[in-house]
Amino acid sequence: MGSIDGKVAVITGAGSGIGRALAIALAGRGARVAISDVNEEGLFGTAERVNTVAREKAHVEVLDVSDQSAVNTYASSVAGHYGVVHQIYNNAGVAGGAVPVVDCDYETYERIIAINLWGVINGTKEFLPYLIESGDGHVINISSLNGLMGQASMTGYCTTKFAVRGFTESLRAEMLSLKKPVRVTLVHPGGIATNIASSALDEAERAGREITDHQRQRAEAYNKKLLKMSPMQAARIIVAGVEANRSRILVGKDAKGVDLLVRLLPRSHSRFVTWWEKRTFGGS
Ligand SMILES: NC(=O)c1ccc[n+]([C@@H]2O[C@H](COP(=O)([O-])OP(=O)(O)OC[C@H]3O[C@@H](n4cnc5c(N)ncnc54)[C@H](O)[C@@H]3O)[C@@H](O)[C@H]2O)c1
């Protein structure tokens, strides 16, 4: 058994984008995958694709990662099904839309924190006993380029992605200090061509929030100019990093550039980011 082949890998938010691509890439490398998503239609679409490349049918379950007791039940279900769990990819996440702090309601903050941060904590905590028991565990948490650098109108998203970084780096230190057999990897993707920006607008519309022209322009700029790398390419980079046991994976030139920028200009990079945002998104 290699670091992927034959391993039981759990992927949350697998109904679309990076999660779907990870599920296909891992199954194609011989992993036995458990996939979940809150969106049933997307999830079953992924299951169909996974089952065409996998040696064994995927374990498929609808799951809301923000629901702690549901994640607890889900972890027992996956462990009961396979008898062992080696890896969890805490990937489910939302963008939350572009809203300045003064206009952002508490519900919006609560929702994004529930999914992007609690989702990662729930997935890690509920699966960790099984990963330790496997003797060869690996937690892979998906942060973002926005876990390295803050941006205007994205306080909710950046808060959660910086927090995922803090949680994951602390977990790694803890696994080392307690000598537990669990590796820990933090992933910072740059712009990946997924539904994330459009889903944020759809969600705001469903919640009856007003969407400004600037918010639409911004989502369009993300879709046309920034979310460039294919999800399959991103998944290949992540899987290669997991195989190489990297503690930190930067996905794309943009993520690498931002990492360098914040190191080179620790105090003044926000001015550069503000200039770049005006140029890219226009408006206020
Ligand atoms: N696309 C990018 O450019 C980019 C960049 C950096 C980080 N990321 C991160 O990558 C991860 C995947 O995003 P993506 O770009 O593939 O987006 P996506 O919208 O294509 O996929 C996200 C999936 O998460 C699911 N999801 C949302 N809320 C959920 C919940 N409560 N429980 C379970 N599933 C839920 C959605 O239904 C969807 O299938 C996210 O954590 C995102 O923040 C994405």
XYZ file of N, CA, C and O in Angstrom, residues 201-202 205 209-223:
72
model
N -23.033 34.335 -5.228
C -24.113 35.210 -5.703
C -25.463 34.487 -5.613
O -26.461 35.052 -5.155
N -25.479 33.212 -6.027
C -26.731 32.416 -5.974
C -27.240 32.354 -4.533
O -28.433 32.499 -4.282
N -28.725 35.602 -3.407
C -30.055 35.769 -4.019
C -31.096 34.938 -3.288
O -32.175 35.419 -2.962
N -30.797 38.752 -0.233
C -29.937 39.926 -0.033
C -29.799 40.695 -1.342
O -29.762 40.097 -2.416
N -29.668 42.016 -1.205
C -29.483 42.844 -2.391
C -28.074 42.609 -2.938
O -27.109 42.552 -2.171
N -27.967 42.451 -4.267
C -26.635 42.275 -4.861
C -26.319 43.525 -5.678
O -27.070 43.884 -6.590
N -25.236 44.191 -5.337
C -24.889 45.444 -6.012
C -24.203 45.143 -7.351
O -23.703 44.029 -7.574
N -24.173 46.181 -8.219
C -23.497 46.020 -9.512
C -22.020 45.692 -9.287
O -21.430 44.889 -10.009
N -21.448 46.343 -8.246
C -20.027 46.110 -7.968
C -19.782 44.640 -7.575
O -18.791 44.032 -8.013
N -20.732 44.068 -6.817
C -20.570 42.655 -6.434
C -20.649 41.745 -7.672
O -19.900 40.770 -7.789
N -21.557 42.069 -8.585
C -21.655 41.266 -9.824
C -20.385 41.393 -10.657
O -19.856 40.397 -11.160
N -19.886 42.647 -10.779
C -18.651 42.895 -11.558
C -17.482 42.119 -10.959
O -16.653 41.563 -11.659
N -17.450 42.114 -9.645
C -16.362 41.450 -8.935
C -16.400 39.932 -9.162
O -15.372 39.313 -9.474
N -17.616 39.366 -9.073
C -17.752 37.915 -9.308
C -17.362 37.593 -10.747
O -16.692 36.587 -11.022
N -17.748 38.481 -11.679
C -17.408 38.276 -13.087
C -15.887 38.341 -13.283
O -15.322 37.530 -14.015
N -15.253 39.318 -12.608
C -13.790 39.441 -12.719
C -13.111 38.182 -12.164
O -12.143 37.675 -12.748
N -13.635 37.658 -11.059
C -13.072 36.416 -10.517
C -13.198 35.305 -11.556
O -12.231 34.613 -11.865
N -14.431 35.151 -12.108
C -14.661 34.056 -13.055
C -13.818 34.204 -14.319
O -13.287 33.221 -14.835
